[in-house]
Amino acid sequence: MVGEGRELQGGEHEPRAHGARVEPLTQSTLARLRLGWSSRYDLAELSGILREHPGLSLWIPETGEYLIGGSWRHRGEVAGLLELSARANAIALLDEFAEIARDEGKQLAIASEHHESRRRAFYDAAGYELLEDIVIYELARGLPLAPGGALQIEPVDVSGETALAELIALDHAAFPWLWWNSHEEFENYGNSPGVELFLFRDQLGAAVAYIGITHFRDWGHLDRIAVAPGLQGLGYGREALDWAVHFLSRVGARRIGLSTQARNTRSRQLYERYGFRRAPVQDYALYGRWLVTPPEEFRAGRG
């Protein structure tokens, strides 16, 4: 692709190298790729990504700049930027990534700042809007009192189709579309080291909440807490949080972290009342380019 670059906010420009051409990164060209010094992948791992998501990774042979793409959180309808090693042609790579994702029938292309931060103006120039600000909380405390409550708690084996179907139904009811867990995401997540999933049932046996947690040595993370929408406000969220914190503390966690959307005021109030404190240095933003008409929650514009 050839061009002079795009104008950023404040009159700045993102330069683009003359004569640079974006090409698909393939198994045959992978050996010519020089990974960035901060890359999270090796060539064998990239080869696996190319096999699983052919066509979504790109490079510019003249400059060696590259973009690694795949699915976001195992969502087949959402393309995710996994790694971007580029300067002059970063926007050209993001442009092509979104267009290829559109051609493949994806609904959204996502670039997360979780692993790399760039200026907001860069994403604006690339046509990627702010989708969510993600805020991080941490809790440091001793073992809490054993939680009490009327709910029955059971561990979930994601290889069991019945329990997995209940998790997915509850997850999709409790969270907006952007944050749904797919069948593949639950299977991948549930089989990851240190991860445990629990369903909470009422006295009639109905699944009313679930939690997902990760424990590693003295660190714990509350990955997911969901309560059926029609039952929110009945204390089930607090009961599930009590149980999760107690469980993680009992297995050795001295610090417990979690993340949530900045606009999720109900959850943030619950966590802050509980004693969780902000860890803003770890906050990050999620940017995306819609490839179809976005859900209602995003149509009014954000950010």
mmCIF file of C-alpha atoms in Angstrom:
data_model
loop_
_atom_site.group_PDB
_atom_site.id
_atom_site.type_symbol
_atom_site.label_atom_id
_atom_site.label_comp_id
_atom_site.label_asym_id
_atom_site.label_seq_id
_atom_site.Cartn_x
_atom_site.Cartn_y
_atom_site.Cartn_z
ATOM 1 C CA MET A 1 0.000 0.000 0.000
ATOM 2 C CA VAL A 2 1.294 3.440 -0.854
ATOM 3 C CA GLY A 3 0.389 6.726 0.790
ATOM 4 C CA GLU A 4 1.395 9.750 2.787
ATOM 5 C CA GLY A 5 -0.117 8.593 6.052
ATOM 6 C CA ARG A 6 -3.176 9.726 7.969
ATOM 7 C CA GLU A 7 -3.655 12.869 9.969
ATOM 8 C CA LEU A 8 -3.843 12.351 13.726
ATOM 9 C CA GLN A 9 -5.426 14.630 16.286
ATOM 10 C CA GLY A 10 -3.655 17.956 16.748
ATOM 11 C CA GLY A 11 -2.264 18.015 13.210
ATOM 12 C CA GLU A 12 0.203 15.162 13.734
ATOM 13 C CA HIS A 13 0.681 12.587 11.010
ATOM 14 C CA GLU A 14 1.307 8.883 11.122
ATOM 15 C CA PRO A 15 3.905 8.420 8.353
ATOM 16 C CA ARG A 16 3.697 5.602 5.828
ATOM 17 C CA ALA A 17 6.708 4.273 3.964
ATOM 18 C CA HIS A 18 6.579 4.819 0.188
ATOM 19 C CA GLY A 19 6.226 1.630 -1.814
ATOM 20 C CA ALA A 20 5.367 -0.498 1.200
ATOM 21 C CA ARG A 21 2.978 -3.310 0.327
ATOM 22 C CA VAL A 22 0.965 -5.286 2.868
ATOM 23 C CA GLU A 23 0.984 -9.020 2.154
ATOM 24 C CA PRO A 24 -0.445 -12.074 3.911
ATOM 25 C CA LEU A 25 1.966 -13.782 6.273
ATOM 26 C CA THR A 26 2.109 -17.450 5.312
ATOM 27 C CA GLN A 27 3.944 -20.577 6.367
ATOM 28 C CA SER A 28 6.352 -20.132 3.454
ATOM 29 C CA THR A 29 7.211 -16.521 4.352
ATOM 30 C CA LEU A 30 7.304 -17.026 8.124
ATOM 31 C CA ALA A 31 10.990 -18.012 8.072
ATOM 32 C CA ARG A 32 11.827 -14.544 6.703
ATOM 33 C CA LEU A 33 10.055 -12.759 9.550
ATOM 34 C CA ARG A 34 12.195 -11.129 12.236
ATOM 35 C CA LEU A 35 10.227 -11.060 15.473
ATOM 36 C CA GLY A 36 10.199 -7.896 17.547
ATOM 37 C CA TRP A 37 12.329 -7.981 20.689
ATOM 38 C CA SER A 38 9.225 -7.877 22.874
ATOM 39 C CA SER A 39 7.271 -10.509 20.944
ATOM 40 C CA ARG A 40 5.205 -12.928 23.034
ATOM 41 C CA TYR A 41 5.593 -15.655 20.416
ATOM 42 C CA ASP A 42 8.245 -17.808 18.831
ATOM 43 C CA LEU A 43 8.146 -19.005 15.221
ATOM 44 C CA ALA A 44 6.637 -22.368 16.156
ATOM 45 C CA GLU A 45 3.786 -20.652 17.997
ATOM 46 C CA LEU A 46 3.214 -18.280 15.083
ATOM 47 C CA SER A 47 3.083 -21.236 12.715
ATOM 48 C CA GLY A 48 0.250 -22.653 14.820
ATOM 49 C CA ILE A 49 -1.611 -19.334 14.720
ATOM 50 C CA LEU A 50 -1.291 -19.206 10.936
ATOM 51 C CA ARG A 51 -2.712 -22.718 10.652
ATOM 52 C CA GLU A 52 -5.641 -21.894 12.946
ATOM 53 C CA HIS A 53 -6.363 -18.439 11.508
ATOM 54 C CA PRO A 54 -5.084 -18.345 7.906
ATOM 55 C CA GLY A 55 -5.138 -14.948 6.242
ATOM 56 C CA LEU A 56 -5.460 -12.825 9.387
ATOM 57 C CA SER A 57 -1.712 -12.228 9.838
ATOM 58 C CA LEU A 58 0.079 -9.701 7.641
ATOM 59 C CA TRP A 59 3.511 -8.293 6.975
ATOM 60 C CA ILE A 60 5.410 -5.819 4.825
ATOM 61 C CA PRO A 61 8.455 -7.525 3.308
ATOM 62 C CA GLU A 62 10.245 -4.244 2.538
ATOM 63 C CA THR A 63 10.242 -3.092 6.153
ATOM 64 C CA GLY A 64 9.740 -6.285 8.165
ATOM 65 C CA GLU A 65 6.723 -4.787 9.967
ATOM 66 C CA TYR A 66 4.015 -7.297 10.818
ATOM 67 C CA LEU A 67 0.633 -7.896 12.416
ATOM 68 C CA ILE A 68 -0.475 -11.178 13.992
ATOM 69 C CA GLY A 69 -4.229 -11.735 13.966
ATOM 70 C CA GLY A 70 -6.586 -14.382 15.253
ATOM 71 C CA SER A 71 -9.901 -14.653 17.027
ATOM 72 C CA TRP A 72 -10.679 -12.592 20.107
ATOM 73 C CA ARG A 73 -11.383 -14.783 23.150
ATOM 74 C CA HIS A 74 -12.190 -17.722 20.852
ATOM 75 C CA ARG A 75 -15.055 -15.767 19.289
ATOM 76 C CA GLY A 76 -15.330 -16.812 15.654
ATOM 77 C CA GLU A 77 -17.258 -13.639 14.786
ATOM 78 C CA VAL A 78 -14.644 -11.279 16.306
ATOM 79 C CA ALA A 79 -11.144 -10.826 14.886
ATOM 80 C CA GLY A 80 -8.492 -10.000 17.471
ATOM 81 C CA LEU A 81 -5.155 -8.236 17.073
ATOM 82 C CA LEU A 82 -2.653 -10.499 18.849
ATOM 83 C CA GLU A 83 0.533 -8.567 18.133
ATOM 84 C CA LEU A 84 1.571 -5.513 16.125
ATOM 85 C CA SER A 85 5.211 -4.756 15.407
ATOM 86 C CA ALA A 86 5.144 -1.671 13.195
ATOM 87 C CA ARG A 87 5.711 2.041 13.185
ATOM 88 C CA ALA A 88 5.487 3.799 9.828
ATOM 89 C CA ASN A 89 2.946 1.334 8.447
ATOM 90 C CA ALA A 90 1.002 0.385 11.558
ATOM 91 C CA ILE A 91 -2.204 1.998 10.301
ATOM 92 C CA ALA A 92 -1.858 0.332 6.897
ATOM 93 C CA LEU A 93 -1.606 -3.040 8.640
ATOM 94 C CA LEU A 94 -4.637 -2.337 10.843
ATOM 95 C CA ASP A 95 -6.616 -1.197 7.790
ATOM 96 C CA GLU A 96 -5.870 -4.389 5.906
ATOM 97 C CA PHE A 97 -6.552 -6.529 8.969
ATOM 98 C CA ALA A 98 -10.051 -5.048 9.326
ATOM 99 C CA GLU A 99 -10.814 -5.421 5.613
ATOM 100 C CA ILE A 100 -9.749 -9.072 5.587
ATOM 101 C CA ALA A 101 -11.836 -9.697 8.704
ATOM 102 C CA ARG A 102 -14.814 -8.080 6.955
ATOM 103 C CA ASP A 103 -14.302 -10.297 3.904
ATOM 104 C CA GLU A 104 -14.304 -13.344 6.197
ATOM 105 C CA GLY A 105 -17.664 -12.345 7.650
ATOM 106 C CA LYS A 106 -16.416 -11.106 11.022
ATOM 107 C CA GLN A 107 -18.546 -8.579 12.880
ATOM 108 C CA LEU A 108 -15.814 -6.698 14.712
ATOM 109 C CA ALA A 109 -12.031 -6.229 14.649
ATOM 110 C CA ILE A 110 -10.513 -5.592 18.080
ATOM 111 C CA ALA A 111 -7.205 -4.084 19.195
ATOM 112 C CA SER A 112 -6.574 -4.328 22.930
ATOM 113 C CA GLU A 113 -4.054 -2.264 24.889
ATOM 114 C CA HIS A 114 -3.624 -5.149 27.309
ATOM 115 C CA HIS A 115 -0.223 -5.983 25.822
ATOM 116 C CA GLU A 116 0.677 -2.755 24.035
ATOM 117 C CA SER A 117 -0.314 0.908 24.467
ATOM 118 C CA ARG A 118 -0.464 3.488 21.708
ATOM 119 C CA ARG A 119 -1.925 6.976 21.594
ATOM 120 C CA ARG A 120 -5.683 7.347 21.348
ATOM 121 C CA ALA A 121 -5.082 9.432 18.223
ATOM 122 C CA PHE A 122 -3.437 6.440 16.575
ATOM 123 C CA TYR A 123 -6.548 4.285 16.980
ATOM 124 C CA ASP A 124 -8.784 7.148 15.880
ATOM 125 C CA ALA A 125 -6.731 7.567 12.707
ATOM 126 C CA ALA A 126 -6.957 3.837 12.048
ATOM 127 C CA GLY A 127 -10.753 3.963 12.372
ATOM 128 C CA TYR A 128 -10.859 1.996 15.634
ATOM 129 C CA GLU A 129 -13.185 3.508 18.228
ATOM 130 C CA LEU A 130 -12.931 3.157 21.982
ATOM 131 C CA LEU A 131 -15.143 0.219 22.984
ATOM 132 C CA GLU A 132 -14.348 -0.124 26.676
ATOM 133 C CA ASP A 133 -12.071 1.217 29.388
ATOM 134 C CA ILE A 134 -11.053 -1.710 31.598
ATOM 135 C CA VAL A 135 -10.275 -0.940 35.232
ATOM 136 C CA ILE A 136 -8.285 -3.178 37.562
ATOM 137 C CA TYR A 137 -8.894 -3.819 41.257
ATOM 138 C CA GLU A 138 -6.891 -5.651 43.920
ATOM 139 C CA LEU A 139 -7.717 -6.955 47.378
ATOM 140 C CA ALA A 140 -5.056 -7.697 50.007
ATOM 141 C CA ARG A 141 -6.423 -9.177 53.220
ATOM 142 C CA GLY A 142 -6.315 -12.160 55.503
ATOM 143 C CA LEU A 143 -8.652 -15.149 55.391
ATOM 144 C CA PRO A 144 -12.230 -13.849 55.653
ATOM 145 C CA LEU A 145 -14.920 -15.477 57.701
ATOM 146 C CA ALA A 146 -16.395 -18.582 56.159
ATOM 147 C CA PRO A 147 -19.212 -17.403 53.903
ATOM 148 C CA GLY A 148 -22.751 -18.426 54.550
ATOM 149 C CA GLY A 149 -25.795 -18.465 52.350
ATOM 150 C CA ALA A 150 -28.630 -20.474 50.937
ATOM 151 C CA LEU A 151 -27.099 -21.215 47.535
ATOM 152 C CA GLN A 152 -25.665 -24.590 46.654
ATOM 153 C CA ILE A 153 -22.210 -24.500 45.033
ATOM 154 C CA GLU A 154 -20.923 -27.106 42.614
ATOM 155 C CA PRO A 155 -17.717 -27.283 40.568
ATOM 156 C CA VAL A 156 -18.137 -27.332 36.805
ATOM 157 C CA ASP A 157 -16.374 -29.749 34.492
ATOM 158 C CA VAL A 158 -16.437 -28.110 31.051
ATOM 159 C CA SER A 159 -16.384 -31.521 29.400
ATOM 160 C CA GLY A 160 -19.941 -32.026 30.677
ATOM 161 C CA GLU A 161 -22.332 -30.698 28.060
ATOM 162 C CA THR A 162 -25.267 -30.071 30.433
ATOM 163 C CA ALA A 163 -23.327 -27.930 32.892
ATOM 164 C CA LEU A 164 -21.540 -26.151 30.040
ATOM 165 C CA ALA A 165 -24.878 -25.311 28.413
ATOM 166 C CA GLU A 166 -26.075 -23.853 31.727
ATOM 167 C CA LEU A 167 -22.901 -21.748 31.982
ATOM 168 C CA ILE A 168 -23.303 -20.379 28.472
ATOM 169 C CA ALA A 169 -26.983 -19.532 28.955
ATOM 170 C CA LEU A 170 -26.253 -17.738 32.232
ATOM 171 C CA ASP A 171 -23.204 -15.986 30.781
ATOM 172 C CA HIS A 172 -25.065 -14.650 27.735
ATOM 173 C CA ALA A 173 -27.977 -13.460 29.862
ATOM 174 C CA ALA A 174 -25.740 -11.676 32.370
ATOM 175 C CA PHE A 175 -23.220 -9.961 30.069
ATOM 176 C CA PRO A 176 -23.495 -7.714 26.993
ATOM 177 C CA TRP A 177 -22.684 -9.220 23.585
ATOM 178 C CA LEU A 178 -19.097 -7.989 23.547
ATOM 179 C CA TRP A 179 -18.245 -9.998 26.664
ATOM 180 C CA TRP A 180 -20.008 -13.260 25.928
ATOM 181 C CA ASN A 181 -17.971 -16.424 26.437
ATOM 182 C CA SER A 182 -18.264 -18.845 23.545
ATOM 183 C CA HIS A 183 -18.381 -22.625 23.873
ATOM 184 C CA GLU A 184 -14.732 -22.724 22.746
ATOM 185 C CA GLU A 185 -13.707 -20.005 25.213
ATOM 186 C CA PHE A 186 -15.265 -21.868 28.137
ATOM 187 C CA GLU A 187 -13.537 -25.105 27.112
ATOM 188 C CA ASN A 188 -10.168 -23.389 26.702
ATOM 189 C CA TYR A 189 -10.557 -21.390 29.903
ATOM 190 C CA GLY A 190 -11.891 -24.271 31.989
ATOM 191 C CA ASN A 191 -8.964 -26.499 30.996
ATOM 192 C CA SER A 192 -6.290 -23.874 31.750
ATOM 193 C CA PRO A 193 -3.912 -24.420 34.699
ATOM 194 C CA GLY A 194 -5.157 -22.980 37.982
ATOM 195 C CA VAL A 195 -8.680 -22.270 36.706
ATOM 196 C CA GLU A 196 -11.848 -23.432 38.450
ATOM 197 C CA LEU A 197 -15.490 -22.757 37.627
ATOM 198 C CA PHE A 198 -18.421 -22.985 40.031
ATOM 199 C CA LEU A 199 -22.187 -22.830 39.549
ATOM 200 C CA PHE A 200 -24.476 -21.489 42.265
ATOM 201 C CA ARG A 201 -27.969 -22.999 42.470
ATOM 202 C CA ASP A 202 -31.036 -21.958 44.396
ATOM 203 C CA GLN A 203 -33.178 -24.324 46.470
ATOM 204 C CA LEU A 204 -35.050 -25.436 43.342
ATOM 205 C CA GLY A 205 -31.797 -26.367 41.591
ATOM 206 C CA ALA A 206 -31.849 -23.511 39.095
ATOM 207 C CA ALA A 207 -28.479 -22.019 38.119
ATOM 208 C CA VAL A 208 -28.589 -18.418 39.390
ATOM 209 C CA ALA A 209 -24.907 -17.405 39.321
ATOM 210 C CA TYR A 210 -21.442 -18.604 38.440
ATOM 211 C CA ILE A 211 -17.838 -17.643 39.112
ATOM 212 C CA GLY A 212 -14.564 -18.359 37.372
ATOM 213 C CA ILE A 213 -11.305 -18.024 39.301
ATOM 214 C CA THR A 214 -7.596 -18.540 38.707
ATOM 215 C CA HIS A 215 -5.101 -19.422 41.426
ATOM 216 C CA PHE A 216 -1.314 -19.473 41.054
ATOM 217 C CA ARG A 217 0.934 -19.667 44.147
ATOM 218 C CA ASP A 218 0.033 -16.694 46.377
ATOM 219 C CA TRP A 219 -1.935 -14.858 43.694
ATOM 220 C CA GLY A 220 -5.607 -15.222 42.847
ATOM 221 C CA HIS A 221 -7.833 -13.651 40.238
ATOM 222 C CA LEU A 222 -11.602 -13.409 40.054
ATOM 223 C CA ASP A 223 -12.018 -13.825 36.315
ATOM 224 C CA ARG A 224 -15.776 -13.878 36.053
ATOM 225 C CA ILE A 225 -18.781 -13.359 38.292
ATOM 226 C CA ALA A 226 -22.259 -13.514 36.801
ATOM 227 C CA VAL A 227 -25.741 -13.350 38.264
ATOM 228 C CA ALA A 228 -28.933 -14.010 36.313
ATOM 229 C CA PRO A 229 -30.314 -10.562 35.371
ATOM 230 C CA GLY A 230 -33.754 -11.090 36.912
ATOM 231 C CA LEU A 231 -32.168 -12.036 40.228
ATOM 232 C CA GLN A 232 -29.735 -9.176 40.644
ATOM 233 C CA GLY A 233 -30.175 -7.148 43.807
ATOM 234 C CA LEU A 234 -31.030 -10.218 45.928
ATOM 235 C CA GLY A 235 -27.532 -10.595 47.370
ATOM 236 C CA TYR A 236 -26.422 -13.435 45.100
ATOM 237 C CA GLY A 237 -23.517 -11.401 43.728
ATOM 238 C CA ARG A 238 -22.239 -10.635 47.214
ATOM 239 C CA GLU A 239 -22.646 -14.277 48.240
ATOM 240 C CA ALA A 240 -20.696 -15.468 45.195
ATOM 241 C CA LEU A 241 -17.988 -12.860 45.841
ATOM 242 C CA ASP A 242 -17.732 -13.903 49.504
ATOM 243 C CA TRP A 243 -17.350 -17.508 48.495
ATOM 244 C CA ALA A 244 -14.739 -16.771 45.815
ATOM 245 C CA VAL A 245 -12.587 -14.625 48.102
ATOM 246 C CA HIS A 246 -12.772 -17.217 50.872
ATOM 247 C CA PHE A 247 -11.904 -20.036 48.475
ATOM 248 C CA LEU A 248 -8.903 -18.196 47.017
ATOM 249 C CA SER A 249 -7.663 -17.170 50.459
ATOM 250 C CA ARG A 250 -7.998 -20.742 51.729
ATOM 251 C CA VAL A 251 -5.844 -22.112 48.905
ATOM 252 C CA GLY A 252 -3.083 -19.575 49.606
ATOM 253 C CA ALA A 253 -3.862 -16.374 47.705
ATOM 254 C CA ARG A 254 -2.540 -13.292 49.486
ATOM 255 C CA ARG A 255 -3.592 -10.893 46.738
ATOM 256 C CA ILE A 256 -6.741 -11.147 44.680
ATOM 257 C CA GLY A 257 -7.250 -9.171 41.508
ATOM 258 C CA LEU A 258 -10.112 -8.587 39.108
ATOM 259 C CA SER A 259 -11.022 -6.401 36.157
ATOM 260 C CA THR A 260 -14.291 -4.876 35.025
ATOM 261 C CA GLN A 261 -15.614 -2.308 32.582
ATOM 262 C CA ALA A 262 -15.324 1.281 33.758
ATOM 263 C CA ARG A 263 -19.009 1.838 32.958
ATOM 264 C CA ASN A 264 -20.169 -1.186 34.990
ATOM 265 C CA THR A 265 -21.070 0.904 38.033
ATOM 266 C CA ARG A 266 -23.088 -1.827 39.779
ATOM 267 C CA SER A 267 -20.132 -4.222 39.879
ATOM 268 C CA ARG A 268 -17.639 -1.507 40.768
ATOM 269 C CA GLN A 269 -19.726 -0.417 43.729
ATOM 270 C CA LEU A 270 -19.929 -4.010 44.949
ATOM 271 C CA TYR A 271 -16.163 -4.505 44.714
ATOM 272 C CA GLU A 272 -15.323 -1.175 46.330
ATOM 273 C CA ARG A 273 -17.705 -1.763 49.243
ATOM 274 C CA TYR A 274 -16.106 -5.152 49.707
ATOM 275 C CA GLY A 275 -12.631 -3.625 50.070
ATOM 276 C CA PHE A 276 -11.142 -3.929 46.586
ATOM 277 C CA ARG A 277 -8.942 -0.964 45.663
ATOM 278 C CA ARG A 278 -8.079 0.418 42.253
ATOM 279 C CA ALA A 279 -4.770 -0.508 40.613
ATOM 280 C CA PRO A 280 -4.896 2.111 37.824
ATOM 281 C CA VAL A 281 -1.378 1.430 36.529
ATOM 282 C CA GLN A 282 -2.771 -1.821 35.117
ATOM 283 C CA ASP A 283 -5.853 -0.293 33.452
ATOM 284 C CA TYR A 284 -6.154 -0.644 29.699
ATOM 285 C CA ALA A 285 -8.453 0.248 26.820
ATOM 286 C CA LEU A 286 -10.168 -1.851 24.177
ATOM 287 C CA TYR A 287 -10.531 -0.422 20.680
ATOM 288 C CA GLY A 288 -12.459 -1.831 17.738
ATOM 289 C CA ARG A 289 -13.699 -1.269 14.213
ATOM 290 C CA TRP A 290 -17.233 -2.463 13.586
ATOM 291 C CA LEU A 291 -17.607 -4.405 10.344
ATOM 292 C CA VAL A 292 -21.402 -4.639 10.606
ATOM 293 C CA THR A 293 -24.029 -2.472 12.282
ATOM 294 C CA PRO A 294 -22.980 -2.489 15.963
ATOM 295 C CA PRO A 295 -25.253 -3.569 18.826
ATOM 296 C CA GLU A 296 -27.536 -0.900 20.274
ATOM 297 C CA GLU A 297 -25.253 -0.259 23.247
ATOM 298 C CA PHE A 298 -22.531 1.033 20.895
ATOM 299 C CA ARG A 299 -24.591 2.935 18.345
ATOM 300 C CA ALA A 300 -24.704 6.192 20.283
ATOM 301 C CA GLY A 301 -20.900 6.331 20.306
ATOM 302 C CA ARG A 302 -18.516 6.073 23.232
ATOM 303 C CA GLY A 303 -15.418 7.790 24.529
#
